[in-house]
C-alpha cells in the first residue's frame, strides 16, 4: 500500500501563484530534483505502469504526464470521461437542462426582434464541481479525483420552410483539473 500526499515529493513550500497564496506553488523548472525526490518518482512510475496494466489507462497517463515534468498542460478527454462515467455525463446534461429553457426563450425573442432572420447566440453555464469516486470509476478517481466543468455553445434559430422558428444548440462540454498536493487531498493506492 502506498499513500500519496504532498509529502511524497519535496517538502511543501508556500508561494504565490496567480495572486493566490498556495501550498507548494513554485514556477516550473526552478530547481533540479534530488535523491529525495527521485525515489518517490520511481515508485510512482512503477505504480503508473501497474495501473496501465490493470486497465486504469487514464490514471496511468495522467501520472506519467505529471512525472514527465514537462510543465505543459494535458488535455482531458471530456467525451471519453462522459462515456466512461455515466454520472459525469448526467452532470454535464443537468447543466444544460438547467439553462436550456432560458437560452431558447432568449434566442426566440431575438429571432422575433430580428423579423424572423437567423440568430446565433453564444451561451455558457457556470463552472461546477464533480467528484469521481473509486467505487464508481477507479480509473477517473485516480486520474483526476475531481474536476471543474462547464458547457459553452451557440443557440441558433433559423426559419423553417414556413418561416417558423427552428431552434438548435451546438455545445461543447469543458472540464479541467489542476494537479495539487494539498495535505488533505492524499489518496491510498492498494498494491497487489
mmCIF file of C-alpha atoms in Angstrom:
data_model
loop_
_atom_site.group_PDB
_atom_site.id
_atom_site.type_symbol
_atom_site.label_atom_id
_atom_site.label_comp_id
_atom_site.label_asym_id
_atom_site.label_seq_id
_atom_site.Cartn_x
_atom_site.Cartn_y
_atom_site.Cartn_z
ATOM 1 C CA UNK A 1 0.000 0.000 0.000
ATOM 2 C CA UNK A 2 1.275 3.468 -0.888
ATOM 3 C CA UNK A 3 -0.166 6.677 0.465
ATOM 4 C CA UNK A 4 0.306 9.555 -1.966
ATOM 5 C CA UNK A 5 0.292 13.005 -0.415
ATOM 6 C CA UNK A 6 2.214 16.179 -0.942
ATOM 7 C CA UNK A 7 4.848 14.768 1.408
ATOM 8 C CA UNK A 8 5.658 12.093 -1.219
ATOM 9 C CA UNK A 9 7.733 14.654 -3.091
ATOM 10 C CA UNK A 10 9.835 17.552 -1.937
ATOM 11 C CA UNK A 11 8.961 19.402 1.246
ATOM 12 C CA UNK A 12 5.953 21.648 0.800
ATOM 13 C CA UNK A 13 6.603 25.285 0.103
ATOM 14 C CA UNK A 14 4.364 28.291 0.414
ATOM 15 C CA UNK A 15 4.256 30.628 -2.555
ATOM 16 C CA UNK A 16 2.044 32.888 -4.601
ATOM 17 C CA UNK A 17 0.606 31.823 -7.956
ATOM 18 C CA UNK A 18 -1.870 33.916 -9.901
ATOM 19 C CA UNK A 19 -2.190 36.218 -6.919
ATOM 20 C CA UNK A 20 -3.323 33.433 -4.562
ATOM 21 C CA UNK A 21 -1.321 32.127 -1.624
ATOM 22 C CA UNK A 22 -0.931 28.377 -2.095
ATOM 23 C CA UNK A 23 0.934 25.413 -0.625
ATOM 24 C CA UNK A 24 3.776 24.077 -2.758
ATOM 25 C CA UNK A 25 3.414 26.681 -5.534
ATOM 26 C CA UNK A 26 6.559 27.426 -7.495
ATOM 27 C CA UNK A 27 7.251 28.145 -11.131
ATOM 28 C CA UNK A 28 8.036 25.041 -13.206
ATOM 29 C CA UNK A 29 11.697 24.038 -13.531
ATOM 30 C CA UNK A 30 13.063 26.211 -10.701
ATOM 31 C CA UNK A 31 15.268 23.509 -9.246
ATOM 32 C CA UNK A 32 16.536 20.063 -10.171
ATOM 33 C CA UNK A 33 15.200 17.087 -8.215
ATOM 34 C CA UNK A 34 17.489 15.456 -5.676
ATOM 35 C CA UNK A 35 17.611 11.873 -4.409
ATOM 36 C CA UNK A 36 14.723 12.555 -2.012
ATOM 37 C CA UNK A 37 12.507 13.395 -4.989
ATOM 38 C CA UNK A 38 13.815 10.660 -7.308
ATOM 39 C CA UNK A 39 12.898 7.700 -5.068
ATOM 40 C CA UNK A 40 9.192 8.537 -4.814
ATOM 41 C CA UNK A 41 9.194 9.402 -8.518
ATOM 42 C CA UNK A 42 10.479 5.951 -9.464
ATOM 43 C CA UNK A 43 7.965 4.324 -7.129
ATOM 44 C CA UNK A 44 5.165 6.338 -8.769
ATOM 45 C CA UNK A 45 6.431 5.358 -12.251
ATOM 46 C CA UNK A 46 6.056 1.700 -11.247
ATOM 47 C CA UNK A 47 2.581 2.365 -9.866
ATOM 48 C CA UNK A 48 1.602 4.113 -13.117
ATOM 49 C CA UNK A 49 2.810 1.086 -15.103
ATOM 50 C CA UNK A 50 0.801 -1.222 -12.847
ATOM 51 C CA UNK A 51 -2.295 0.973 -13.261
ATOM 52 C CA UNK A 52 -1.907 0.814 -17.039
ATOM 53 C CA UNK A 53 -1.576 -2.973 -16.853
ATOM 54 C CA UNK A 54 -4.843 -3.326 -14.938
ATOM 55 C CA UNK A 55 -6.776 -1.071 -17.309
ATOM 56 C CA UNK A 56 -6.647 2.249 -15.450
ATOM 57 C CA UNK A 57 -5.121 3.807 -18.562
ATOM 58 C CA UNK A 58 -6.149 7.397 -17.914
ATOM 59 C CA UNK A 59 -4.831 7.310 -14.354
ATOM 60 C CA UNK A 60 -1.546 5.909 -15.692
ATOM 61 C CA UNK A 61 -1.386 8.501 -18.485
ATOM 62 C CA UNK A 62 -2.014 11.387 -16.088
ATOM 63 C CA UNK A 63 0.603 10.193 -13.607
ATOM 64 C CA UNK A 64 3.133 9.619 -16.409
ATOM 65 C CA UNK A 65 2.483 13.162 -17.660
ATOM 66 C CA UNK A 66 2.972 14.587 -14.190
ATOM 67 C CA UNK A 67 6.132 12.576 -13.600
ATOM 68 C CA UNK A 68 7.436 13.561 -17.043
ATOM 69 C CA UNK A 69 7.791 17.063 -15.602
ATOM 70 C CA UNK A 70 7.290 18.861 -18.921
ATOM 71 C CA UNK A 71 5.392 21.737 -17.330
ATOM 72 C CA UNK A 72 2.851 21.558 -20.169
ATOM 73 C CA UNK A 73 -0.917 21.291 -19.928
ATOM 74 C CA UNK A 74 -2.514 17.935 -20.606
ATOM 75 C CA UNK A 75 -5.825 17.675 -22.407
ATOM 76 C CA UNK A 76 -8.583 15.916 -20.502
ATOM 77 C CA UNK A 77 -10.625 13.755 -22.936
ATOM 78 C CA UNK A 78 -14.049 15.026 -21.877
ATOM 79 C CA UNK A 79 -16.060 12.884 -24.312
ATOM 80 C CA UNK A 80 -14.282 9.729 -23.109
ATOM 81 C CA UNK A 81 -14.781 10.724 -19.487
ATOM 82 C CA UNK A 82 -18.509 11.267 -20.106
ATOM 83 C CA UNK A 83 -18.717 7.882 -21.846
ATOM 84 C CA UNK A 84 -16.813 6.081 -19.081
ATOM 85 C CA UNK A 85 -18.662 7.678 -16.153
ATOM 86 C CA UNK A 86 -22.448 7.983 -16.625
ATOM 87 C CA UNK A 87 -22.663 10.196 -13.530
ATOM 88 C CA UNK A 88 -20.310 12.725 -15.129
ATOM 89 C CA UNK A 89 -22.355 12.624 -18.339
ATOM 90 C CA UNK A 90 -25.500 13.297 -16.267
ATOM 91 C CA UNK A 91 -23.671 16.151 -14.503
ATOM 92 C CA UNK A 92 -22.981 17.821 -17.877
ATOM 93 C CA UNK A 93 -26.504 17.167 -19.172
ATOM 94 C CA UNK A 94 -28.009 18.570 -15.957
ATOM 95 C CA UNK A 95 -26.083 21.814 -16.540
ATOM 96 C CA UNK A 96 -27.621 22.089 -19.999
ATOM 97 C CA UNK A 97 -31.133 21.235 -18.750
ATOM 98 C CA UNK A 98 -30.903 23.943 -16.091
ATOM 99 C CA UNK A 99 -30.337 26.612 -18.749
ATOM 100 C CA UNK A 100 -31.911 25.391 -21.978
ATOM 101 C CA UNK A 101 -35.358 26.934 -21.489
ATOM 102 C CA UNK A 102 -33.911 30.401 -20.799
ATOM 103 C CA UNK A 103 -31.437 30.045 -23.703
ATOM 104 C CA UNK A 104 -34.299 29.053 -26.015
ATOM 105 C CA UNK A 105 -36.531 31.912 -24.840
ATOM 106 C CA UNK A 106 -33.739 34.486 -25.285
ATOM 107 C CA UNK A 107 -32.888 33.223 -28.772
ATOM 108 C CA UNK A 108 -36.544 33.157 -29.853
ATOM 109 C CA UNK A 109 -37.049 36.706 -28.556
ATOM 110 C CA UNK A 110 -34.027 37.855 -30.583
ATOM 111 C CA UNK A 111 -35.333 35.974 -33.644
ATOM 112 C CA UNK A 112 -38.638 37.848 -33.364
ATOM 113 C CA UNK A 113 -36.867 41.206 -32.821
ATOM 114 C CA UNK A 114 -34.855 40.463 -35.984
ATOM 115 C CA UNK A 115 -38.012 40.000 -38.044
ATOM 116 C CA UNK A 116 -37.550 36.238 -38.431
ATOM 117 C CA UNK A 117 -33.936 36.419 -39.590
ATOM 118 C CA UNK A 118 -31.476 33.717 -38.428
ATOM 119 C CA UNK A 119 -29.962 34.265 -34.973
ATOM 120 C CA UNK A 120 -26.901 32.798 -33.256
ATOM 121 C CA UNK A 121 -26.358 33.432 -29.545
ATOM 122 C CA UNK A 122 -23.341 32.272 -27.520
ATOM 123 C CA UNK A 123 -24.264 30.516 -24.265
ATOM 124 C CA UNK A 124 -22.340 29.238 -21.268
ATOM 125 C CA UNK A 125 -23.146 27.540 -17.989
ATOM 126 C CA UNK A 126 -21.393 28.403 -14.769
ATOM 127 C CA UNK A 127 -18.475 26.324 -13.502
ATOM 128 C CA UNK A 128 -19.483 23.313 -11.441
ATOM 129 C CA UNK A 129 -17.564 20.728 -9.439
ATOM 130 C CA UNK A 130 -17.747 16.972 -9.972
ATOM 131 C CA UNK A 131 -16.040 14.352 -7.792
ATOM 132 C CA UNK A 132 -15.135 10.913 -9.121
ATOM 133 C CA UNK A 133 -15.252 8.139 -6.534
ATOM 134 C CA UNK A 134 -13.320 4.865 -6.583
ATOM 135 C CA UNK A 135 -16.487 2.801 -6.134
ATOM 136 C CA UNK A 136 -17.910 4.252 -9.378
ATOM 137 C CA UNK A 137 -14.770 4.519 -11.520
ATOM 138 C CA UNK A 138 -11.326 3.758 -10.157
ATOM 139 C CA UNK A 139 -9.595 4.969 -13.333
ATOM 140 C CA UNK A 140 -11.019 8.501 -13.280
ATOM 141 C CA UNK A 141 -10.800 8.726 -9.488
ATOM 142 C CA UNK A 142 -7.029 8.254 -9.705
ATOM 143 C CA UNK A 143 -6.696 10.213 -12.968
ATOM 144 C CA UNK A 144 -8.283 13.465 -11.720
ATOM 145 C CA UNK A 145 -10.187 12.855 -8.488
ATOM 146 C CA UNK A 146 -12.415 15.856 -9.072
ATOM 147 C CA UNK A 147 -12.878 18.385 -11.817
ATOM 148 C CA UNK A 148 -14.479 21.695 -12.640
ATOM 149 C CA UNK A 149 -16.704 21.717 -15.697
ATOM 150 C CA UNK A 150 -18.993 23.892 -17.750
ATOM 151 C CA UNK A 151 -20.714 23.931 -21.119
ATOM 152 C CA UNK A 152 -20.166 26.500 -23.848
ATOM 153 C CA UNK A 153 -22.101 26.677 -27.074
ATOM 154 C CA UNK A 154 -24.273 28.500 -29.539
ATOM 155 C CA UNK A 155 -28.074 28.538 -29.717
ATOM 156 C CA UNK A 156 -29.299 29.108 -33.267
ATOM 157 C CA UNK A 157 -32.733 29.988 -34.502
ATOM 158 C CA UNK A 158 -33.477 29.766 -38.217
ATOM 159 C CA UNK A 159 -36.768 29.961 -40.065
ATOM 160 C CA UNK A 160 -38.078 26.646 -41.399
ATOM 161 C CA UNK A 161 -39.692 26.372 -44.850
ATOM 162 C CA UNK A 162 -42.850 28.004 -43.441
ATOM 163 C CA UNK A 163 -40.982 30.823 -41.682
ATOM 164 C CA UNK A 164 -41.499 29.247 -38.242
ATOM 165 C CA UNK A 165 -38.520 29.279 -35.853
ATOM 166 C CA UNK A 166 -36.370 26.164 -35.628
ATOM 167 C CA UNK A 167 -34.106 26.172 -32.542
ATOM 168 C CA UNK A 168 -30.824 24.285 -32.263
ATOM 169 C CA UNK A 169 -27.983 24.004 -29.766
ATOM 170 C CA UNK A 170 -24.382 23.167 -30.604
ATOM 171 C CA UNK A 171 -22.339 22.773 -27.461
ATOM 172 C CA UNK A 172 -19.076 21.591 -26.029
ATOM 173 C CA UNK A 173 -18.513 20.199 -22.554
ATOM 174 C CA UNK A 174 -15.361 21.522 -20.887
ATOM 175 C CA UNK A 175 -13.553 20.070 -17.875
ATOM 176 C CA UNK A 176 -10.308 20.935 -16.166
ATOM 177 C CA UNK A 177 -8.285 19.965 -13.143
ATOM 178 C CA UNK A 178 -5.081 21.227 -11.601
ATOM 179 C CA UNK A 179 -2.508 18.990 -10.005
ATOM 180 C CA UNK A 180 -2.259 19.703 -6.350
ATOM 181 C CA UNK A 181 -0.589 18.106 -3.418
ATOM 182 C CA UNK A 182 -2.729 19.620 -0.690
ATOM 183 C CA UNK A 183 -2.208 17.738 2.550
ATOM 184 C CA UNK A 184 -5.932 16.990 2.869
ATOM 185 C CA UNK A 185 -6.169 15.502 -0.636
ATOM 186 C CA UNK A 186 -3.972 12.397 -0.434
ATOM 187 C CA UNK A 187 -5.115 9.021 -1.755
ATOM 188 C CA UNK A 188 -4.276 5.468 -0.763
ATOM 189 C CA UNK A 189 -3.259 3.115 -3.554
ATOM 190 C CA UNK A 190 -3.637 -0.572 -2.729
ATOM 191 C CA UNK A 191 -0.892 -2.595 -4.378
ATOM 192 C CA UNK A 192 -1.189 -6.318 -5.122
#
